[in-house]
Coordinates of C-alpha atoms in Angstrom, one line a residue:
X1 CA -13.1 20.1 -3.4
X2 CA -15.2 20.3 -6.3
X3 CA -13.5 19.7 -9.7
X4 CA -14.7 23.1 -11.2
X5 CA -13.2 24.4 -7.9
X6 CA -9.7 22.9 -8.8
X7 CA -9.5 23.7 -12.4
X8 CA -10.6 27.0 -11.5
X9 CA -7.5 27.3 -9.2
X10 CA -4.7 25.2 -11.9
X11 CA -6.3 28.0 -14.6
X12 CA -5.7 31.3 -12.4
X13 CA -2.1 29.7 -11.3
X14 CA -1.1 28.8 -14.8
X15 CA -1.6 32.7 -15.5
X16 CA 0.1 33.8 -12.3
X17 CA 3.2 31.8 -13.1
X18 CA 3.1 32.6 -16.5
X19 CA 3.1 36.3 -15.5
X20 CA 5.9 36.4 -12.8
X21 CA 7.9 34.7 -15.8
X22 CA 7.3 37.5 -18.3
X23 CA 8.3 40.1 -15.5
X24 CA 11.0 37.7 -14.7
X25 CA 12.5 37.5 -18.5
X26 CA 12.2 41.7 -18.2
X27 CA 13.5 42.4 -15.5
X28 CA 16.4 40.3 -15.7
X29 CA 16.6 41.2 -19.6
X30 CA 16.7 45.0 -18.2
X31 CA 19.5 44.3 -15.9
X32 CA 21.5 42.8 -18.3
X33 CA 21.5 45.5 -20.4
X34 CA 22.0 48.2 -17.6
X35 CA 24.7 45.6 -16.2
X36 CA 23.5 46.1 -12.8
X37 CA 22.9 42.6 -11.7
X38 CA 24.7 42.3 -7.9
X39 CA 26.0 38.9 -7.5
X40 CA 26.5 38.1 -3.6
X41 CA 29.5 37.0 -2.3
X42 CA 29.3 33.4 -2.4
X43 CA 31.4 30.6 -0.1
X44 CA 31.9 27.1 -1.9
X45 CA 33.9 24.5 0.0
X46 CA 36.8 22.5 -2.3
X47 CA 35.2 24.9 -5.4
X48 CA 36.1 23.0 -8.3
X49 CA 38.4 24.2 -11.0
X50 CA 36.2 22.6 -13.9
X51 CA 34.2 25.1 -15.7
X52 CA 31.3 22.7 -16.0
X53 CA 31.2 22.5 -12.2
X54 CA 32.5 26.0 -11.0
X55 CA 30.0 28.5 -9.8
X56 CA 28.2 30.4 -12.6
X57 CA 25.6 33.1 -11.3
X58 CA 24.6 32.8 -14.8
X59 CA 23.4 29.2 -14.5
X60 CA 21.7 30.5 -11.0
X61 CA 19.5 32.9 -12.7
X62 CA 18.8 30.4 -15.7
X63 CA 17.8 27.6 -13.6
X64 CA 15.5 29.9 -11.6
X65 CA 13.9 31.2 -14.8
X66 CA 13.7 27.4 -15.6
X67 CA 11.4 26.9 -12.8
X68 CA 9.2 29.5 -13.4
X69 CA 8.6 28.1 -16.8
X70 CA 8.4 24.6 -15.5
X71 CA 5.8 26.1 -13.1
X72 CA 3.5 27.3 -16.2
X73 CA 4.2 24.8 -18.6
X74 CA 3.3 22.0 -16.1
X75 CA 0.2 24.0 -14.6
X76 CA -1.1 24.7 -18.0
X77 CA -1.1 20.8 -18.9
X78 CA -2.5 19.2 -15.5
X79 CA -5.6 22.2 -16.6
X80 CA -5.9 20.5 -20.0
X81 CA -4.9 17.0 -18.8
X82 CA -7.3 16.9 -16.0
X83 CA -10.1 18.8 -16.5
X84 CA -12.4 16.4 -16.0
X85 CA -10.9 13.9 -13.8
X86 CA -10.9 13.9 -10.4
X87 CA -7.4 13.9 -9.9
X88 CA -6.6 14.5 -6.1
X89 CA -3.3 14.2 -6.4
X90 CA -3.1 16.6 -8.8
X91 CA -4.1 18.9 -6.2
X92 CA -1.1 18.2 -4.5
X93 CA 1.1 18.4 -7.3
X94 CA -0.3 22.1 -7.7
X95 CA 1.3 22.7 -4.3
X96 CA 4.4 21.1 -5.4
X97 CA 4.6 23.5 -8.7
X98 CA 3.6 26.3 -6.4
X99 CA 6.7 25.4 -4.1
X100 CA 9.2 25.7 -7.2
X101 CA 7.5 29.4 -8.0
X102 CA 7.9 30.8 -4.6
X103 CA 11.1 29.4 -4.5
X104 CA 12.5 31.9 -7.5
X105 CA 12.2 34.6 -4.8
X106 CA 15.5 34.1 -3.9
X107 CA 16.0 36.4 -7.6
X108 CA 15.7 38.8 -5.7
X109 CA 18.8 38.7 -3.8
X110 CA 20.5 40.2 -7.2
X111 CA 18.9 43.1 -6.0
X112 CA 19.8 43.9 -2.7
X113 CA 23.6 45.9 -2.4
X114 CA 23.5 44.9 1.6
X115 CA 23.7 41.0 0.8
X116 CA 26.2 39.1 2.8
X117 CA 24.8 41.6 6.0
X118 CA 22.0 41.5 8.2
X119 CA 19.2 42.5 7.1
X120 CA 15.3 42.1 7.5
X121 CA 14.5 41.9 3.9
X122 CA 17.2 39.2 3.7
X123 CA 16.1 37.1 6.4
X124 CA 12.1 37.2 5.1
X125 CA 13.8 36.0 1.5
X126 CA 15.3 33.3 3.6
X127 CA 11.7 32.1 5.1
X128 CA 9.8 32.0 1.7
X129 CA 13.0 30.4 0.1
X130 CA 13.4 28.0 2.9
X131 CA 9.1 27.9 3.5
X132 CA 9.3 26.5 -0.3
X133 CA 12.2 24.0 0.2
X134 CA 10.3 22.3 2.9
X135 CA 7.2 22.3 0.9
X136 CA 8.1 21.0 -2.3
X137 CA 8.8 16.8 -0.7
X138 CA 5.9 17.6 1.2
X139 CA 3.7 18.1 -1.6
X140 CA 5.0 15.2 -3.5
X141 CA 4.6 13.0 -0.5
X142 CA 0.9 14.0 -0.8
X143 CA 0.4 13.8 -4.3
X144 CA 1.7 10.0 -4.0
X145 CA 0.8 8.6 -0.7
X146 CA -2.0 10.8 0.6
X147 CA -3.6 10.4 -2.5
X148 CA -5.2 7.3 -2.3
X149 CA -8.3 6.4 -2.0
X150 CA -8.7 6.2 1.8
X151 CA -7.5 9.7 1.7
X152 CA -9.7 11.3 -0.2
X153 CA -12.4 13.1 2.0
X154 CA -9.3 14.6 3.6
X155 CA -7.4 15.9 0.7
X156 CA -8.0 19.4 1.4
X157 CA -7.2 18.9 5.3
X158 CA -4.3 17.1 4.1
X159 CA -3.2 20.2 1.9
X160 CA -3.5 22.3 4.8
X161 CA -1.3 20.2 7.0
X162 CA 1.6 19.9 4.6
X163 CA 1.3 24.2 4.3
X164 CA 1.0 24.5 7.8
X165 CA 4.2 22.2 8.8
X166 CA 6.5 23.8 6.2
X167 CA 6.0 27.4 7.5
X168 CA 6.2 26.3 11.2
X169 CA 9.3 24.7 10.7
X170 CA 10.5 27.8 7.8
X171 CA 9.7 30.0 10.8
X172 CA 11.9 28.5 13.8
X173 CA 14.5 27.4 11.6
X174 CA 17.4 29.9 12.3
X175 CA 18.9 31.4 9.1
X176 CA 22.3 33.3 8.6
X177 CA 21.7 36.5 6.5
X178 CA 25.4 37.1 6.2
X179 CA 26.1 33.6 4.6
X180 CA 24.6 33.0 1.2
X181 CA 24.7 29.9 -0.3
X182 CA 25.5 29.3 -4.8
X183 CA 22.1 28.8 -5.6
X184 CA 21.4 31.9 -4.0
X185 CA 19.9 31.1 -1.1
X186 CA 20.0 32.5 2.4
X187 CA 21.8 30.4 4.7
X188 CA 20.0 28.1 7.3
X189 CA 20.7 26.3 10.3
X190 CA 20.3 22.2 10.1
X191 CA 21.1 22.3 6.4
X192 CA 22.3 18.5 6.5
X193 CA 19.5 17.4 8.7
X194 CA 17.2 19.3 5.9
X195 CA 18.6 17.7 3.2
X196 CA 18.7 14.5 4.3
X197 CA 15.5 14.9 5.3
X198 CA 14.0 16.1 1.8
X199 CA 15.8 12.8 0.5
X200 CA 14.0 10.4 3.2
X201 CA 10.5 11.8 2.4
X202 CA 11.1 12.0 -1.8
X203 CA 12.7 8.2 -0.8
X204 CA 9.5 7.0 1.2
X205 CA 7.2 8.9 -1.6
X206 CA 8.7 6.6 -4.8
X207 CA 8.8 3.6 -2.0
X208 CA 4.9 4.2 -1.4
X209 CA 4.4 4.8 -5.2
X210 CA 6.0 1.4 -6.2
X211 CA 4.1 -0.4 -3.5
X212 CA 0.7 1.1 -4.4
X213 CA 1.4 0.4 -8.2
X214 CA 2.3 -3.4 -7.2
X215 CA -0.6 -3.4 -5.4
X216 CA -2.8 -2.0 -7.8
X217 CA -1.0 -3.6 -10.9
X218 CA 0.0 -0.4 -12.1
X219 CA 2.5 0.0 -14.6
X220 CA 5.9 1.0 -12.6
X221 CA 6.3 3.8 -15.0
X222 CA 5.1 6.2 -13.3
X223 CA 7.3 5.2 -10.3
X224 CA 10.1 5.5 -12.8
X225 CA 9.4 9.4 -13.6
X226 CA 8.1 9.9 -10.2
X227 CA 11.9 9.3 -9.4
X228 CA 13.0 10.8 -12.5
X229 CA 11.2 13.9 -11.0
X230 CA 12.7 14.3 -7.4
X231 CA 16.4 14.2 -9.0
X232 CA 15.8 16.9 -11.4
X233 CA 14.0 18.9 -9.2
X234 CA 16.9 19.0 -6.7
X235 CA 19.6 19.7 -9.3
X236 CA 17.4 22.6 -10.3
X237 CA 17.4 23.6 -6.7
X238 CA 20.8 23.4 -6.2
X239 CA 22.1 24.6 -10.1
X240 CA 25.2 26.9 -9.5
X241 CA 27.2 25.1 -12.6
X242 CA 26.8 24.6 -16.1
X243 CA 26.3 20.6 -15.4
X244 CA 23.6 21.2 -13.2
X245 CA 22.0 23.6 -15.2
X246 CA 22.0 21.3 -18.2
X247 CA 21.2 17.8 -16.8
X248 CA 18.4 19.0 -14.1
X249 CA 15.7 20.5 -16.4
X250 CA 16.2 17.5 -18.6
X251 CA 15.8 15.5 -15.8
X252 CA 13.1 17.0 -14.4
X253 CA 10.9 17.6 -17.6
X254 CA 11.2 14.0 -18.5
X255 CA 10.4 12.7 -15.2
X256 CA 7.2 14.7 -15.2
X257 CA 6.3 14.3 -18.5
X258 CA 6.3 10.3 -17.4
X259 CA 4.4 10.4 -14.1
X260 CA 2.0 12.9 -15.4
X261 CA 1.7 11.0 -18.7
X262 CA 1.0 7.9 -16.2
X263 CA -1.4 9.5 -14.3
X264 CA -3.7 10.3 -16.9
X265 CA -3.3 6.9 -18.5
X266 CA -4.5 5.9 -15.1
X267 CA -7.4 8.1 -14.7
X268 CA -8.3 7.6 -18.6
X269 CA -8.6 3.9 -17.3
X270 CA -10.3 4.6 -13.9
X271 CA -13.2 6.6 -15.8

């Protein structure tokens, strides 16, 4: 992929996130005001008492506007950051951000007076949710490991894979339309195995990172916020509390204002 190619693409999905977050701001503004917002019935085992860890649809539909705004902020810099750098892991960190803005579709659930039922619409809200959930380690696995150098003439192959293996797996995994889980998600069969899962592969990617810096003599930095950035990313993805809601976007902003902050120190140097 050509570089004109890829800024071309960052540019038009800076604008697409930064669209669905206007609408986003609207709509939810509008239903606020109507008071129509329909909150689904939600199960939490040994729910806590605290008010800082209780469940708070408000703190669901904050940290889902969060990461439509992380989406655009993030796109918008990697287009000004990058423009003229080769940056094939930024390719893969696109996917990544694009995994967090499908992901908010799970909004729409707010919508839907047959939630906790069975129902179609709920079950295809289930796949993209879930389709994005799988995606989001994936992408980060390639924007650390399949990166390299050795990789490079098969970046957009690689890119392909990752998409490909997140909505085979988001389309056999059975989901539960009747169960919804706090962050608003439709429930999903394997939900440990999936979990632990995500941590193993965002575990392997900082592994692969530190091992590369080493290798390289790369400052560990970027290993640091690369870390940084898969722990705030999942407390975004799981927010249902006022804790969660406070400490992931602070986590994840900082962590990917160091890696990204890294990377462009490193490409600055490489050039």
């Amino acid at each position: 992929m050509t570089i004109r190619l890829r800024n071309r693409i960052t540019f038009f999905f800076s604008l697409i996130s930064l669209a669905l977050f206007i609408l986003s701001v609207i709509a939810i503004t509008l239903k606020y005001i109507k008071n129509s917002f329909i909150i689904p019935d939600i199960y939490i085992k040994g729910a806590s008492s605290s008010s800082l860890l209780s469940f708070n649809s408000n703190c669901v539909i904050i940290s889902i506007l969060i990461l439509l705004a992380y989406a655009y902020i993030t796109s918008f810099i990697i287009y000004r950051s990058f423009e003229k750098s080769q940056a094939t892991d930024m390719l893969f960190f696109l996917i990544f951000l694009a995994a967090c803005m499908i992901d908010t579709a799970r909004i729409v659930i707010t919508s839907i007076p047959f939630s906790g039922a069975y129902s179609n619409l709920l079950l295809k809200i289930g796949n993209i949710t879930l389709f994005a959930r799988l995606l989001a380690p994936l992408a980060l696995f390639g924007a650390t490991v399949l990166s390299q150098e050795e990789f490079h003439q098969y970046t957009e192959q690689n890119c392909l894979i990752i998409i490909i293996a997140a909505l085979f797996f988001a389309g056999i995994i059975p989901l539960n339309s009747a169960y919804i889980m706090p962050n608003f998600s439709i429930g999903y069969g394997y939900i440990k195995s999936i979990h632990y899962l995500t941590f193993t592969i965002c575990a392997i990617s900082t592994f692969g990172l530190f091992i590369i810096n080493k290798k390289n003599e790369y400052n560990q930095l970027m290993t640091l916020g690369f870390a940084i950035l898969c722990i705030g990313y999942s407390l975004v993805f799981e927010s249902y509390n006022i804790l969660m809601t406070i400490i992931g976007p602070i986590l994840l902003g900082l962590g990917t204002t160091i890696y990204l902050s890294e990377v462009h120190k490193r490409y600055l140097w490489l050039d």
